[in-house]
Amino acid sequence: MESLTVQATARSGAAHQWVIEVRNTGASACSLSSTPSVDLGDSAARDQSRNIKPVLASGTSRFPVPAGKSAYAVIDLDPSGATTGTAPGINEINVLVDQDGTNMPLANTRNFPLPSGARVLDPKLGLYRATVAEAVASMTAAPK
């Protein structure tokens, strides 16, 4: 994991969508599982077993990431745009990257705060792709 950096940021101009960027800072190529392991929860909760997992786009192949390049996955927290019926108390995205089939330990999970009032309802997560636009298309194709 030391040759990877992970960031999750709100996608500009797209309500409820976040971009997960995994950058290979190493000197050689690596491969990632088809998607990051992602869940959404309350950072203050002792019990994380009730965290919400997004519906995943279909695909199982690993995603190659050349040295110095990034892979992108996009999550839509609330694809329907609902303002009611959303999950209360969700304030972070938790991301675990699986590099080269190593089944990374949970201690390598990265946590990213969501803004106050973030709405989460039936989230969808796309596959890793080489560009944000391709990652958005993958997320959009995830089942409802």
Short mmCIF file of N, CA and C in Angstrom, two decimals:
data_model
loop_
_atom_site.label_atom_id
_atom_site.label_comp_id
_atom_site.label_asym_id
_atom_site.label_seq_id
_atom_site.Cartn_x
_atom_site.Cartn_y
_atom_site.Cartn_z
N MET A 1 0.84 -1.20 0.00
CA MET A 1 0.00 0.00 0.00
C MET A 1 0.87 1.25 0.00
N GLU A 2 2.15 1.12 0.35
CA GLU A 2 2.99 2.32 0.39
C GLU A 2 3.22 2.93 -0.98
N SER A 3 2.97 2.19 -2.06
CA SER A 3 3.13 2.77 -3.39
C SER A 3 1.82 3.30 -3.97
N LEU A 4 0.80 3.40 -3.13
CA LEU A 4 -0.50 3.91 -3.57
C LEU A 4 -0.93 5.06 -2.67
N THR A 5 -1.55 6.07 -3.28
CA THR A 5 -2.23 7.10 -2.49
C THR A 5 -3.72 7.00 -2.83
N VAL A 6 -4.55 7.28 -1.85
CA VAL A 6 -6.00 7.18 -2.03
C VAL A 6 -6.62 8.50 -1.60
N GLN A 7 -7.49 9.02 -2.44
CA GLN A 7 -8.23 10.25 -2.14
C GLN A 7 -9.70 10.05 -2.52
N ALA A 8 -10.57 10.67 -1.78
CA ALA A 8 -11.99 10.71 -2.14
C ALA A 8 -12.43 12.16 -2.03
N THR A 9 -12.96 12.68 -3.12
CA THR A 9 -13.38 14.08 -3.16
C THR A 9 -14.73 14.21 -3.86
N ALA A 10 -15.47 15.23 -3.47
CA ALA A 10 -16.75 15.49 -4.12
C ALA A 10 -16.50 15.79 -5.59
N ARG A 11 -17.34 15.26 -6.45
CA ARG A 11 -17.21 15.50 -7.89
C ARG A 11 -17.84 16.84 -8.22
N SER A 12 -17.06 17.69 -8.81
CA SER A 12 -17.51 19.04 -9.15
C SER A 12 -18.72 19.00 -10.06
N GLY A 13 -19.76 19.72 -9.67
CA GLY A 13 -20.95 19.85 -10.50
C GLY A 13 -21.88 18.66 -10.49
N ALA A 14 -21.62 17.67 -9.63
CA ALA A 14 -22.48 16.49 -9.60
C ALA A 14 -22.89 16.21 -8.16
N ALA A 15 -24.09 16.62 -7.83
CA ALA A 15 -24.58 16.42 -6.47
C ALA A 15 -24.52 14.95 -6.10
N HIS A 16 -24.08 14.68 -4.92
CA HIS A 16 -24.05 13.34 -4.32
C HIS A 16 -22.97 12.42 -4.86
N GLN A 17 -22.17 12.84 -5.84
CA GLN A 17 -21.16 11.95 -6.40
C GLN A 17 -19.78 12.29 -5.85
N TRP A 18 -19.04 11.22 -5.56
CA TRP A 18 -17.67 11.34 -5.07
C TRP A 18 -16.75 10.53 -5.95
N VAL A 19 -15.55 11.08 -6.18
CA VAL A 19 -14.53 10.41 -6.97
C VAL A 19 -13.49 9.82 -6.03
N ILE A 20 -13.23 8.54 -6.19
CA ILE A 20 -12.17 7.87 -5.45
C ILE A 20 -11.01 7.72 -6.43
N GLU A 21 -9.88 8.32 -6.09
CA GLU A 21 -8.69 8.26 -6.93
C GLU A 21 -7.62 7.45 -6.22
N VAL A 22 -7.11 6.43 -6.91
CA VAL A 22 -6.00 5.63 -6.41
C VAL A 22 -4.83 5.86 -7.35
N ARG A 23 -3.78 6.47 -6.82
CA ARG A 23 -2.60 6.81 -7.64
C ARG A 23 -1.45 5.87 -7.32
N ASN A 24 -0.87 5.31 -8.36
CA ASN A 24 0.30 4.44 -8.22
C ASN A 24 1.54 5.33 -8.20
N THR A 25 2.13 5.49 -7.03
CA THR A 25 3.33 6.32 -6.89
C THR A 25 4.60 5.48 -6.97
N GLY A 26 4.47 4.19 -7.23
CA GLY A 26 5.62 3.30 -7.32
C GLY A 26 6.30 3.39 -8.67
N ALA A 27 7.39 2.63 -8.79
CA ALA A 27 8.20 2.64 -10.01
C ALA A 27 7.73 1.61 -11.03
N SER A 28 6.80 0.74 -10.66
CA SER A 28 6.31 -0.27 -11.60
C SER A 28 4.79 -0.35 -11.53
N ALA A 29 4.23 -0.96 -12.56
CA ALA A 29 2.77 -1.10 -12.64
C ALA A 29 2.27 -2.01 -11.53
N CYS A 30 1.01 -1.83 -11.18
CA CYS A 30 0.34 -2.72 -10.22
C CYS A 30 -1.06 -2.98 -10.75
N SER A 31 -1.78 -3.84 -10.08
CA SER A 31 -3.18 -4.03 -10.46
C SER A 31 -4.04 -3.94 -9.21
N LEU A 32 -5.26 -3.49 -9.43
CA LEU A 32 -6.23 -3.33 -8.35
C LEU A 32 -7.39 -4.27 -8.62
N SER A 33 -8.14 -4.62 -7.57
CA SER A 33 -9.37 -5.36 -7.79
C SER A 33 -10.28 -4.49 -8.65
N SER A 34 -11.39 -5.01 -9.11
CA SER A 34 -12.25 -4.26 -10.04
C SER A 34 -12.84 -2.99 -9.43
N THR A 35 -13.05 -2.99 -8.11
CA THR A 35 -13.56 -1.80 -7.41
C THR A 35 -12.89 -1.72 -6.04
N PRO A 36 -12.87 -0.52 -5.46
CA PRO A 36 -12.43 -0.46 -4.07
C PRO A 36 -13.53 -1.02 -3.17
N SER A 37 -13.16 -1.46 -2.00
CA SER A 37 -14.16 -1.85 -1.00
C SER A 37 -14.59 -0.57 -0.32
N VAL A 38 -15.88 -0.25 -0.40
CA VAL A 38 -16.38 1.03 0.11
C VAL A 38 -17.60 0.79 0.98
N ASP A 39 -17.65 1.52 2.10
CA ASP A 39 -18.89 1.59 2.86
C ASP A 39 -19.05 2.99 3.41
N LEU A 40 -20.26 3.29 3.83
CA LEU A 40 -20.62 4.62 4.31
C LEU A 40 -21.15 4.48 5.73
N GLY A 41 -20.65 5.30 6.64
CA GLY A 41 -21.07 5.15 8.01
C GLY A 41 -20.93 6.40 8.85
N ASP A 42 -21.10 6.18 10.15
CA ASP A 42 -20.99 7.23 11.17
C ASP A 42 -19.62 7.09 11.82
N SER A 43 -18.79 8.10 11.68
CA SER A 43 -17.42 8.03 12.19
C SER A 43 -17.37 7.84 13.70
N ALA A 44 -18.41 8.21 14.42
CA ALA A 44 -18.42 8.10 15.88
C ALA A 44 -18.99 6.77 16.37
N ALA A 45 -19.55 5.98 15.48
CA ALA A 45 -20.18 4.72 15.89
C ALA A 45 -19.12 3.68 16.25
N ARG A 46 -19.30 3.03 17.39
CA ARG A 46 -18.39 1.95 17.78
C ARG A 46 -18.62 0.72 16.91
N ASP A 47 -19.86 0.48 16.54
CA ASP A 47 -20.22 -0.68 15.74
C ASP A 47 -20.38 -0.25 14.29
N GLN A 48 -19.46 -0.67 13.44
CA GLN A 48 -19.50 -0.30 12.02
C GLN A 48 -20.21 -1.36 11.18
N SER A 49 -20.79 -2.38 11.82
CA SER A 49 -21.42 -3.47 11.08
C SER A 49 -22.69 -3.02 10.35
N ARG A 50 -23.23 -1.88 10.71
CA ARG A 50 -24.44 -1.39 10.04
C ARG A 50 -24.14 -0.36 8.95
N ASN A 51 -22.87 -0.20 8.63
CA ASN A 51 -22.52 0.72 7.56
C ASN A 51 -23.20 0.29 6.26
N ILE A 52 -23.43 1.25 5.41
CA ILE A 52 -24.12 1.01 4.14
C ILE A 52 -23.10 0.71 3.06
N LYS A 53 -23.33 -0.38 2.32
CA LYS A 53 -22.47 -0.74 1.19
C LYS A 53 -23.20 -0.39 -0.10
N PRO A 54 -22.50 0.20 -1.04
CA PRO A 54 -23.15 0.56 -2.30
C PRO A 54 -23.39 -0.67 -3.18
N VAL A 55 -24.35 -0.54 -4.09
CA VAL A 55 -24.55 -1.53 -5.14
C VAL A 55 -23.38 -1.36 -6.11
N LEU A 56 -22.79 -2.48 -6.51
CA LEU A 56 -21.60 -2.43 -7.37
C LEU A 56 -21.96 -2.67 -8.83
N ALA A 57 -21.23 -1.99 -9.70
CA ALA A 57 -21.33 -2.27 -11.13
C ALA A 57 -20.80 -3.68 -11.35
N SER A 58 -21.27 -4.35 -12.39
CA SER A 58 -20.79 -5.71 -12.64
C SER A 58 -19.42 -5.68 -13.31
N GLY A 59 -18.63 -6.67 -12.96
CA GLY A 59 -17.28 -6.80 -13.51
C GLY A 59 -16.37 -7.38 -12.46
N THR A 60 -15.51 -8.27 -12.87
CA THR A 60 -14.64 -8.92 -11.89
C THR A 60 -13.16 -8.87 -12.23
N SER A 61 -12.81 -8.35 -13.38
CA SER A 61 -11.39 -8.36 -13.75
C SER A 61 -10.62 -7.31 -12.96
N ARG A 62 -9.36 -7.57 -12.78
CA ARG A 62 -8.49 -6.63 -12.08
C ARG A 62 -8.22 -5.44 -13.00
N PHE A 63 -7.83 -4.32 -12.42
CA PHE A 63 -7.60 -3.11 -13.20
C PHE A 63 -6.11 -2.73 -13.11
N PRO A 64 -5.39 -2.72 -14.24
CA PRO A 64 -3.97 -2.38 -14.22
C PRO A 64 -3.76 -0.87 -14.07
N VAL A 65 -2.76 -0.50 -13.27
CA VAL A 65 -2.44 0.91 -13.07
C VAL A 65 -0.94 1.09 -13.31
N PRO A 66 -0.57 1.72 -14.42
CA PRO A 66 0.85 1.94 -14.69
C PRO A 66 1.49 2.85 -13.63
N ALA A 67 2.80 2.77 -13.51
CA ALA A 67 3.53 3.63 -12.58
C ALA A 67 3.23 5.10 -12.90
N GLY A 68 2.95 5.88 -11.85
CA GLY A 68 2.69 7.31 -12.02
C GLY A 68 1.29 7.65 -12.50
N LYS A 69 0.43 6.68 -12.69
CA LYS A 69 -0.94 6.92 -13.18
C LYS A 69 -1.95 6.66 -12.08
N SER A 70 -3.21 7.03 -12.36
CA SER A 70 -4.29 6.87 -11.40
C SER A 70 -5.42 6.01 -11.96
N ALA A 71 -6.15 5.41 -11.04
CA ALA A 71 -7.41 4.73 -11.36
C ALA A 71 -8.51 5.47 -10.62
N TYR A 72 -9.68 5.54 -11.23
CA TYR A 72 -10.79 6.29 -10.65
C TYR A 72 -12.02 5.40 -10.52
N ALA A 73 -12.73 5.55 -9.41
CA ALA A 73 -14.04 4.93 -9.23
C ALA A 73 -14.96 6.04 -8.73
N VAL A 74 -16.21 6.00 -9.12
CA VAL A 74 -17.17 7.02 -8.71
C VAL A 74 -18.31 6.37 -7.95
N ILE A 75 -18.67 7.00 -6.82
CA ILE A 75 -19.81 6.55 -6.04
C ILE A 75 -20.85 7.67 -6.03
N ASP A 76 -22.09 7.27 -6.25
CA ASP A 76 -23.21 8.21 -6.13
C ASP A 76 -23.92 7.85 -4.84
N LEU A 77 -23.91 8.76 -3.88
CA LEU A 77 -24.48 8.50 -2.56
C LEU A 77 -26.00 8.42 -2.59
N ASP A 78 -26.63 9.13 -3.52
CA ASP A 78 -28.09 9.21 -3.57
C ASP A 78 -28.52 9.37 -5.03
N PRO A 79 -28.44 8.27 -5.82
CA PRO A 79 -28.74 8.38 -7.25
C PRO A 79 -30.13 8.91 -7.57
N SER A 80 -31.08 8.70 -6.67
CA SER A 80 -32.45 9.16 -6.93
C SER A 80 -32.62 10.65 -6.64
N GLY A 81 -31.68 11.23 -5.89
CA GLY A 81 -31.80 12.63 -5.51
C GLY A 81 -32.85 12.85 -4.43
N ALA A 82 -33.18 11.80 -3.70
CA ALA A 82 -34.21 11.88 -2.66
C ALA A 82 -33.83 12.87 -1.56
N THR A 83 -34.81 13.54 -1.03
CA THR A 83 -34.58 14.45 0.10
C THR A 83 -35.18 13.89 1.38
N THR A 84 -35.97 12.82 1.25
CA THR A 84 -36.53 12.16 2.43
C THR A 84 -36.24 10.67 2.33
N GLY A 85 -36.27 9.99 3.46
CA GLY A 85 -36.03 8.56 3.47
C GLY A 85 -34.57 8.18 3.39
N THR A 86 -33.69 9.17 3.47
CA THR A 86 -32.26 8.89 3.40
C THR A 86 -31.77 8.41 4.76
N ALA A 87 -30.60 7.75 4.75
CA ALA A 87 -30.04 7.18 5.98
C ALA A 87 -29.51 8.30 6.88
N PRO A 88 -29.91 8.31 8.16
CA PRO A 88 -29.44 9.35 9.08
C PRO A 88 -28.02 9.05 9.59
N GLY A 89 -27.29 10.09 9.93
CA GLY A 89 -26.02 9.95 10.62
C GLY A 89 -24.83 9.49 9.79
N ILE A 90 -24.95 9.49 8.49
CA ILE A 90 -23.83 9.06 7.65
C ILE A 90 -22.91 10.28 7.43
N ASN A 91 -21.65 10.14 7.88
CA ASN A 91 -20.75 11.29 7.76
C ASN A 91 -19.36 10.94 7.24
N GLU A 92 -19.17 9.70 6.74
CA GLU A 92 -17.87 9.38 6.16
C GLU A 92 -17.96 8.26 5.14
N ILE A 93 -17.00 8.32 4.21
CA ILE A 93 -16.79 7.25 3.24
C ILE A 93 -15.54 6.50 3.68
N ASN A 94 -15.64 5.19 3.76
CA ASN A 94 -14.51 4.34 4.12
C ASN A 94 -14.08 3.56 2.89
N VAL A 95 -12.79 3.65 2.55
CA VAL A 95 -12.28 3.05 1.31
C VAL A 95 -11.10 2.12 1.63
N LEU A 96 -11.18 0.89 1.13
CA LEU A 96 -10.08 -0.06 1.25
C LEU A 96 -9.72 -0.51 -0.15
N VAL A 97 -8.46 -0.36 -0.51
CA VAL A 97 -7.96 -0.72 -1.83
C VAL A 97 -7.29 -2.08 -1.76
N ASP A 98 -7.61 -2.96 -2.70
CA ASP A 98 -6.98 -4.28 -2.80
C ASP A 98 -5.98 -4.22 -3.95
N GLN A 99 -4.70 -4.24 -3.61
CA GLN A 99 -3.64 -4.14 -4.61
C GLN A 99 -3.07 -5.52 -4.90
N ASP A 100 -3.02 -5.88 -6.16
CA ASP A 100 -2.40 -7.12 -6.62
C ASP A 100 -2.90 -8.36 -5.89
N GLY A 101 -4.17 -8.36 -5.51
CA GLY A 101 -4.76 -9.53 -4.88
C GLY A 101 -4.22 -9.84 -3.49
N THR A 102 -3.71 -8.83 -2.80
CA THR A 102 -3.09 -9.05 -1.49
C THR A 102 -4.09 -9.09 -0.35
N ASN A 103 -5.37 -8.83 -0.63
CA ASN A 103 -6.38 -8.80 0.44
C ASN A 103 -5.89 -7.93 1.59
N MET A 104 -5.85 -6.66 1.36
CA MET A 104 -5.31 -5.69 2.31
C MET A 104 -6.00 -5.79 3.66
N PRO A 105 -5.25 -5.64 4.75
CA PRO A 105 -5.86 -5.66 6.08
C PRO A 105 -6.78 -4.45 6.29
N LEU A 106 -7.80 -4.64 7.11
CA LEU A 106 -8.75 -3.56 7.37
C LEU A 106 -8.07 -2.31 7.92
N ALA A 107 -6.92 -2.47 8.55
CA ALA A 107 -6.18 -1.32 9.09
C ALA A 107 -5.77 -0.34 7.99
N ASN A 108 -5.75 -0.80 6.75
CA ASN A 108 -5.40 0.08 5.63
C ASN A 108 -6.59 0.86 5.08
N THR A 109 -7.74 0.74 5.72
CA THR A 109 -8.91 1.50 5.30
C THR A 109 -8.66 2.99 5.49
N ARG A 110 -9.02 3.77 4.50
CA ARG A 110 -8.91 5.22 4.58
C ARG A 110 -10.31 5.78 4.77
N ASN A 111 -10.42 6.79 5.64
CA ASN A 111 -11.71 7.39 5.97
C ASN A 111 -11.74 8.84 5.47
N PHE A 112 -12.82 9.20 4.80
CA PHE A 112 -12.97 10.54 4.24
C PHE A 112 -14.28 11.14 4.72
N PRO A 113 -14.22 12.31 5.38
CA PRO A 113 -15.44 12.92 5.91
C PRO A 113 -16.36 13.42 4.80
N LEU A 114 -17.65 13.24 5.04
CA LEU A 114 -18.68 13.80 4.17
C LEU A 114 -19.15 15.12 4.77
N PRO A 115 -19.66 16.03 3.96
CA PRO A 115 -20.15 17.29 4.51
C PRO A 115 -21.39 17.07 5.37
N SER A 116 -21.61 17.97 6.27
CA SER A 116 -22.80 17.91 7.13
C SER A 116 -24.05 17.86 6.26
N GLY A 117 -24.98 16.99 6.63
CA GLY A 117 -26.23 16.89 5.89
C GLY A 117 -26.16 16.04 4.63
N ALA A 118 -25.06 15.30 4.44
CA ALA A 118 -24.97 14.44 3.24
C ALA A 118 -26.12 13.45 3.23
N ARG A 119 -26.73 13.27 2.07
CA ARG A 119 -27.86 12.36 1.93
C ARG A 119 -27.39 11.06 1.26
N VAL A 120 -27.76 9.94 1.88
CA VAL A 120 -27.37 8.63 1.38
C VAL A 120 -28.62 7.76 1.25
N LEU A 121 -28.87 7.29 0.03
CA LEU A 121 -29.99 6.38 -0.21
C LEU A 121 -29.65 5.53 -1.43
N ASP A 122 -29.56 4.23 -1.22
CA ASP A 122 -29.27 3.28 -2.30
C ASP A 122 -28.06 3.69 -3.15
N PRO A 123 -26.89 3.88 -2.51
CA PRO A 123 -25.71 4.32 -3.25
C PRO A 123 -25.24 3.29 -4.28
N LYS A 124 -24.59 3.79 -5.34
CA LYS A 124 -24.06 2.95 -6.42
C LYS A 124 -22.59 3.27 -6.62
N LEU A 125 -21.78 2.22 -6.89
CA LEU A 125 -20.33 2.37 -7.09
C LEU A 125 -19.94 1.72 -8.40
N GLY A 126 -19.18 2.46 -9.21
CA GLY A 126 -18.69 1.93 -10.47
C GLY A 126 -17.35 1.25 -10.34
N LEU A 127 -16.91 0.66 -11.44
CA LEU A 127 -15.62 -0.01 -11.51
C LEU A 127 -14.50 1.01 -11.67
N TYR A 128 -13.28 0.60 -11.35
CA TYR A 128 -12.13 1.45 -11.64
C TYR A 128 -12.03 1.68 -13.13
N ARG A 129 -11.70 2.90 -13.49
CA ARG A 129 -11.47 3.27 -14.87
C ARG A 129 -10.32 4.26 -14.95
N ALA A 130 -9.82 4.48 -16.17
CA ALA A 130 -8.65 5.35 -16.37
C ALA A 130 -8.99 6.83 -16.29
N THR A 131 -10.27 7.19 -16.48
CA THR A 131 -10.68 8.59 -16.40
C THR A 131 -11.93 8.70 -15.53
N VAL A 132 -12.17 9.90 -15.04
CA VAL A 132 -13.36 10.13 -14.23
C VAL A 132 -14.61 9.92 -15.08
N ALA A 133 -14.60 10.38 -16.32
CA ALA A 133 -15.77 10.22 -17.19
C ALA A 133 -16.11 8.74 -17.39
N GLU A 134 -15.10 7.90 -17.61
CA GLU A 134 -15.33 6.46 -17.77
C GLU A 134 -15.86 5.85 -16.47
N ALA A 135 -15.35 6.33 -15.33
CA ALA A 135 -15.80 5.84 -14.02
C ALA A 135 -17.26 6.22 -13.77
N VAL A 136 -17.65 7.43 -14.19
CA VAL A 136 -19.05 7.86 -14.06
C VAL A 136 -19.94 6.95 -14.90
N ALA A 137 -19.54 6.65 -16.12
CA ALA A 137 -20.33 5.77 -16.99
C ALA A 137 -20.48 4.39 -16.36
N SER A 138 -19.43 3.88 -15.75
CA SER A 138 -19.49 2.57 -15.08
C SER A 138 -20.47 2.62 -13.91
N MET A 139 -20.39 3.67 -13.10
CA MET A 139 -21.29 3.81 -11.95
C MET A 139 -22.74 3.91 -12.41
N THR A 140 -22.98 4.65 -13.46
CA THR A 140 -24.34 4.82 -13.98
C THR A 140 -24.92 3.47 -14.43
N ALA A 141 -24.07 2.56 -14.88
CA ALA A 141 -24.53 1.25 -15.36
C ALA A 141 -24.78 0.27 -14.21
N ALA A 142 -24.41 0.62 -12.98
CA ALA A 142 -24.66 -0.28 -11.85
C ALA A 142 -26.16 -0.49 -11.70
N PRO A 143 -26.57 -1.71 -11.30
CA PRO A 143 -28.01 -1.96 -11.15
C PRO A 143 -28.62 -1.09 -10.05
N LYS A 144 -29.92 -0.92 -10.14
CA LYS A 144 -30.63 -0.11 -9.14
C LYS A 144 -31.06 -0.96 -7.98
#
